[in-house]
CSV table of C-alpha atoms in Angstrom, one decimal:
chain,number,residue,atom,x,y,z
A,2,UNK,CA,32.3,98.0,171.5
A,3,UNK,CA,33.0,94.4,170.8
A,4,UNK,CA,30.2,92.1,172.2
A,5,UNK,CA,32.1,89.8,175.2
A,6,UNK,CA,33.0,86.1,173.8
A,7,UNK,CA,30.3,83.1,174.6
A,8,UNK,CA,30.4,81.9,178.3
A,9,UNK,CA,31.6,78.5,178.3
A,10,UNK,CA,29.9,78.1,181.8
A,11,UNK,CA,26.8,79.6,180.1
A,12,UNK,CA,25.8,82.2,183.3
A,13,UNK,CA,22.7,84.1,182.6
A,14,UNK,CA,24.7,87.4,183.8
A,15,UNK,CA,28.2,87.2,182.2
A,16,UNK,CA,27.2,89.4,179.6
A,17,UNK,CA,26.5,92.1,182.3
A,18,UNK,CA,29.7,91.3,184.5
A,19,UNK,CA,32.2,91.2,181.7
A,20,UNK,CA,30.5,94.5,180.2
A,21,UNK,CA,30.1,96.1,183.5
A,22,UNK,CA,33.8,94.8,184.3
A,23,UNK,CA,36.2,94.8,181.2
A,24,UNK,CA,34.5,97.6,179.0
A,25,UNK,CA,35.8,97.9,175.6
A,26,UNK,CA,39.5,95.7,176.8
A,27,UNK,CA,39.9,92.2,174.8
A,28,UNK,CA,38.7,89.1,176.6
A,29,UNK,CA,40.1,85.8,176.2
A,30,UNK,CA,39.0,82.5,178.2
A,31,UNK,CA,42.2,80.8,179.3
A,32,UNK,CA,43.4,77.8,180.8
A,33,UNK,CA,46.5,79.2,181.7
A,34,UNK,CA,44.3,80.6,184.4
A,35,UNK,CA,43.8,78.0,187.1
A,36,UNK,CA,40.8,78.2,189.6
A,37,UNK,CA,41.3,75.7,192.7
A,38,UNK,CA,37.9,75.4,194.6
A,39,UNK,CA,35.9,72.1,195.6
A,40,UNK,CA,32.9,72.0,193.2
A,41,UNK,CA,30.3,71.7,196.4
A,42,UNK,CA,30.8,74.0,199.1
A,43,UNK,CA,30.2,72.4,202.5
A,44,UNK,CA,29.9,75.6,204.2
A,45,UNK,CA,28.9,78.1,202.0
A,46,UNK,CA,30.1,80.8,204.6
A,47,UNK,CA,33.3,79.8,204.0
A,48,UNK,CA,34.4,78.6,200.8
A,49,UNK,CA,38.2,78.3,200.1
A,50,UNK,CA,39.4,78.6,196.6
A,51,UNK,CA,43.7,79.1,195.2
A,52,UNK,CA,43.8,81.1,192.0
A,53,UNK,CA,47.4,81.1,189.9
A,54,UNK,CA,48.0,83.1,187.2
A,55,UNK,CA,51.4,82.5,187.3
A,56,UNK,CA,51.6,81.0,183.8
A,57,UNK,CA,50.9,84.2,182.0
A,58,UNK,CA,54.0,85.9,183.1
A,59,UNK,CA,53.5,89.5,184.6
A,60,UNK,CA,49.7,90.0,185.7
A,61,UNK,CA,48.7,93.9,186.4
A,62,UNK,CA,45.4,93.2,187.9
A,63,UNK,CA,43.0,90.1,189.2
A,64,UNK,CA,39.7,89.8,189.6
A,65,UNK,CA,37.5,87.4,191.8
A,66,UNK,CA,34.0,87.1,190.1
A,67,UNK,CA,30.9,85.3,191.6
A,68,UNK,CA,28.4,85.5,189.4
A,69,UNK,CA,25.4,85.3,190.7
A,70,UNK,CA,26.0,86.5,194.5
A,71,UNK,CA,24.4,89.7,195.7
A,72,UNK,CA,28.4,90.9,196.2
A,73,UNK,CA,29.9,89.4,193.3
A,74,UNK,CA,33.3,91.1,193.1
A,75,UNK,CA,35.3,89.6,197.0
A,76,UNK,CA,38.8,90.9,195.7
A,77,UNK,CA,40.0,93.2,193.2
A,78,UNK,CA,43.9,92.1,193.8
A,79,UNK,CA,46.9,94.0,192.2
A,80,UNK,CA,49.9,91.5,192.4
A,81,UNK,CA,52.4,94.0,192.5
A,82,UNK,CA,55.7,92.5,193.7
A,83,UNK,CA,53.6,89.5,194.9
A,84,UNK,CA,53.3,86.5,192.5
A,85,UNK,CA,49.9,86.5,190.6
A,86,UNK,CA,48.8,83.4,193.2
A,87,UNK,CA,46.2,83.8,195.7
A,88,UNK,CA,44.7,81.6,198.7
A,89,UNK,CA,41.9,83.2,200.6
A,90,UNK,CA,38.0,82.0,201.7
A,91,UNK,CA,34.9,83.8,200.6
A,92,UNK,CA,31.2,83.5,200.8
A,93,UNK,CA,28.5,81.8,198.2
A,94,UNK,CA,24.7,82.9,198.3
A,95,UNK,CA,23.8,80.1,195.4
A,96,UNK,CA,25.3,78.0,192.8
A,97,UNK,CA,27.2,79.7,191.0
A,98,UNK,CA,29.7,80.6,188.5
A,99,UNK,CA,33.1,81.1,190.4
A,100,UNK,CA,35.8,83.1,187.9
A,101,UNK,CA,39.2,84.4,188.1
A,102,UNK,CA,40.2,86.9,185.7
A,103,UNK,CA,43.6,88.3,185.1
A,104,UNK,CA,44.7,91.4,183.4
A,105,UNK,CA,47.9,91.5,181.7
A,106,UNK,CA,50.4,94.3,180.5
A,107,UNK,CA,49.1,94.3,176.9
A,108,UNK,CA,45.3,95.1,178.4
A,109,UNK,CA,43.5,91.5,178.2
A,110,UNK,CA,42.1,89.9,180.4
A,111,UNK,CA,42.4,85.8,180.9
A,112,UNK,CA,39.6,84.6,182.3
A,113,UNK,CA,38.7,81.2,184.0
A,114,UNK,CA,35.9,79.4,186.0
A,115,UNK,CA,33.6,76.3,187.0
A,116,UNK,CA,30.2,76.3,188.5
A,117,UNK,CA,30.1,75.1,192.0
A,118,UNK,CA,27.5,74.1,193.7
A,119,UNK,CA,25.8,75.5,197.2
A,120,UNK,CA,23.2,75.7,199.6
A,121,UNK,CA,22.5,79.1,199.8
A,122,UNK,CA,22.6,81.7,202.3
A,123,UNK,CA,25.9,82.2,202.4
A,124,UNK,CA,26.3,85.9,202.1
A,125,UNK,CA,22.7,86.8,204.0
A,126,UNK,CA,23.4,85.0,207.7
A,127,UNK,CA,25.1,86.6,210.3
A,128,UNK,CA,28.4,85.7,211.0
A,129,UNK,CA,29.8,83.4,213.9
A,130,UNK,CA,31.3,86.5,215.9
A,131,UNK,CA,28.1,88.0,216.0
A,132,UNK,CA,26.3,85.6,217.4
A,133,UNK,CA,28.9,84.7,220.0
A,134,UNK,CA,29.1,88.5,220.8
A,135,UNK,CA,33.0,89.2,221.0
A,136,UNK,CA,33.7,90.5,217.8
A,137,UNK,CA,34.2,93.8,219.3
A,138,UNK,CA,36.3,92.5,222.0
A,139,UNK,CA,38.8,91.1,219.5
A,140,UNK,CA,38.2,93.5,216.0
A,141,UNK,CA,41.3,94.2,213.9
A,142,UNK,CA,43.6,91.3,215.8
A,143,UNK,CA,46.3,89.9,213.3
A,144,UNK,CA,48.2,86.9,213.3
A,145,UNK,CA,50.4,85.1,210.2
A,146,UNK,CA,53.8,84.1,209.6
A,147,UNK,CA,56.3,84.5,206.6
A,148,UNK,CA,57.7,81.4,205.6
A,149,UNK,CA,61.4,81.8,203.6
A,150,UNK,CA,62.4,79.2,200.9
A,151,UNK,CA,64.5,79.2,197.8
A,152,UNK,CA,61.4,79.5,195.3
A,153,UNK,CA,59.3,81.9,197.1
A,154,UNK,CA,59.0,83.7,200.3
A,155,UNK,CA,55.3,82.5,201.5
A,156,UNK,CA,53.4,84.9,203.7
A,157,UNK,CA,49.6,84.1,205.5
A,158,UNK,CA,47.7,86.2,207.6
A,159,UNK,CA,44.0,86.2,209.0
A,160,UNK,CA,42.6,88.9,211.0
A,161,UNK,CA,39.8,89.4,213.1
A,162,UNK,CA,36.4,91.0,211.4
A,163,UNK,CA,32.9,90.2,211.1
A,164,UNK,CA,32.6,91.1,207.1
A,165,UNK,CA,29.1,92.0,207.5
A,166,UNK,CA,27.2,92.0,203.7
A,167,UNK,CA,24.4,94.3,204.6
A,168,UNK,CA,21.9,91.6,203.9
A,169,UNK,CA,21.4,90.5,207.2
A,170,UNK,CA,18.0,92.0,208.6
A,171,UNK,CA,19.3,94.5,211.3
A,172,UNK,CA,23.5,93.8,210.2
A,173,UNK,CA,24.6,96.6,208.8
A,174,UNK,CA,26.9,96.1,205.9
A,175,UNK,CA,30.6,96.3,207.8
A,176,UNK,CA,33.9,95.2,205.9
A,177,UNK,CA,37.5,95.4,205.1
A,178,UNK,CA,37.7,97.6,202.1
A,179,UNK,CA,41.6,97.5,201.8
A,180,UNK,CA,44.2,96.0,202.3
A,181,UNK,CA,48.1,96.8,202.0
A,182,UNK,CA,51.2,94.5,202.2
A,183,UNK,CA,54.0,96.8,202.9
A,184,UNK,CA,58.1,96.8,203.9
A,185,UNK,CA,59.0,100.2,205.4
A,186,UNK,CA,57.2,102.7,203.1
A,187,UNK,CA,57.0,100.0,200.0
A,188,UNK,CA,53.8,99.0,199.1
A,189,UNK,CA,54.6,95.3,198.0
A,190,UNK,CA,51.0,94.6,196.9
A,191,UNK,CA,47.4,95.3,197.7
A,192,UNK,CA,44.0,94.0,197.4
A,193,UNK,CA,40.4,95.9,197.5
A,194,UNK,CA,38.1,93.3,199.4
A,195,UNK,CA,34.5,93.5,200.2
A,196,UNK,CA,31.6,91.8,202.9
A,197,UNK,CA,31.9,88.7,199.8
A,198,UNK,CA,35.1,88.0,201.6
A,199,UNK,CA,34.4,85.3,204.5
A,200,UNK,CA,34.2,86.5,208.2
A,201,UNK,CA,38.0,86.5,209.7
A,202,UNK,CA,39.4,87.2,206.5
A,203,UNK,CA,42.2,84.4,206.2
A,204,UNK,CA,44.8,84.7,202.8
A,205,UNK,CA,47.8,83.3,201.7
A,206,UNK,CA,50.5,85.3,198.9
A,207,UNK,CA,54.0,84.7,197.4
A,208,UNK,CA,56.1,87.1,197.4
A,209,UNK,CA,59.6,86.9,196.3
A,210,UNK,CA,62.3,84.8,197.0
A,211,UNK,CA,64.3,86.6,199.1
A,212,UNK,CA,62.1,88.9,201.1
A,213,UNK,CA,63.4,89.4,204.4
A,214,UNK,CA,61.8,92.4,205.5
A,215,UNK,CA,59.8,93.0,208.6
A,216,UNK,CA,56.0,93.1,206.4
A,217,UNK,CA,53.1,95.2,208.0
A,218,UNK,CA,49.8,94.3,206.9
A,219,UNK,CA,47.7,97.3,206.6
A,220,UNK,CA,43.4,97.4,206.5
A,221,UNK,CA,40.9,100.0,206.3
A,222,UNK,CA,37.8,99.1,206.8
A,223,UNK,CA,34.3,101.0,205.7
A,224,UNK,CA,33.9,102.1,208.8
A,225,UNK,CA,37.2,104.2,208.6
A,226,UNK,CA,38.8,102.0,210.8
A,227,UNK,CA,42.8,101.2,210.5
A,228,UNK,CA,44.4,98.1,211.7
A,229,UNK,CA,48.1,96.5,210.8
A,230,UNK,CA,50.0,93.4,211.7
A,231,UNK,CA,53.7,92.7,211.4
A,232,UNK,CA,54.6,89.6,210.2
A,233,UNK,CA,58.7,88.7,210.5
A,234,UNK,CA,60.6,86.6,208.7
A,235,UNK,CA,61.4,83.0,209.8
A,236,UNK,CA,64.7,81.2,208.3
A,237,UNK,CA,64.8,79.8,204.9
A,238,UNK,CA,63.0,76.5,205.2
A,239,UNK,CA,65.4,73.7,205.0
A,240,UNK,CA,64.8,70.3,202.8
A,241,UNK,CA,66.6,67.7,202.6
């Protein structure tokens, strides 16, 4: 098996991840791949970042990769029918290496990244919901809203969930593991998550233009929990 190419960001454990990670597929570090994230995170609880792959055509697969956190995989993301573009918020225990990699038909995988900066802790406090105590009261709840234009039919959704890591003393580890983006019986897209993923797991997708299908968000969670949402259509945004 090929060795994996040089890290440009020089991380001590790239070797490990992309071995771990890729096994004996071709790797290529790509610009085409475009990481959005501010290079210090204010709250290291909850750190947004925007990934597009869009430039390499069709993308089978996308990865998330922190580095150097405890949980360093938050989505495993399979575009499907969805545009290989991604908005969501995750968690950073250190500075670190923050990667997107994306798989596509031929086998490779384009990978990108920058080091960001943190605190610390990020993944190994308990979450806001738990200290305020009405997680329970509110577990599972969904809201978002599909928003219809001529390029792309933009859906975003957050739902309620503490996203426990398992590193807080007495938390124990408590996440969505899955979830589904489906019309009808379609599955339009799906992502595996993990506790990585910030508390009230927000995201943001593009499906196509077009869509105008009732969408139910569906989540399992590693407690075997199920939760959906359904998220309507609103009329094609108008510009002048």
């Amino acid at each position: 098996m090929a060795a994996p190419p040089t890290d440009p960001l020089g991380s001590p454990l790239w070797d490990m991840h992309a071995e771990r990670l890729f096994g004996k597929d071709k790797v290529v570090f790509d610009p085409a791949v475009h990481v959005d994230v501010p290079v210090i995170a204010e709250n290291q609880h909850v750190f947004p970042m925007t990934l597009d792959a869009r430039a390499l055509g069709t993308v089978k697969r996308i990865i998330v990769l922190v580095d150097l956190d405890p949980l360093p995989l938050p989505v495993d993301f399979t575009p499907g029918e969805a545009a290989p573009w991604l908005s969501l918020r995750i968690k950073l225990d250190q500075r670190t290496p923050v990667r997107v990699a994306a798989q596509t038909p031929d086998g490779t995988w384009h990978v990108a990244g920058v080091w960001v900066d943190a605190a610390g802790g990020g993944c190994s406090a308990p979450p806001v919901s738990r200290a305020k105590g009405d997680w329970a009261q509110h577990l599972g709840e969904v809201r978002g809203a599909v928003y219809r234009s001529a390029q792309a039919t933009r859906i975003r959704f957050a739902v309620r969930h503490p996203m426990d890591t398992g590193l807080v003393e007495n938390i124990p580890a408590y996440n969505i593991e899955t979830i589904r983006i489906m019309a009808g019986k379609q599955e339009l897209s799906h992502m595996a998550v993990t506790g990585s993923v910030s508390e009230d797991p927000a995201f943001t997708m593009l499906l196509p233009a077009g869509e105008a299908r009732p969408l139910t968000i569906a989540m399992h969670d590693s407690n075997g929990r199920d939760f959906d949402g359904i998220l309507n259509p609103a009329e094609p945004e108008k510009h002048p």
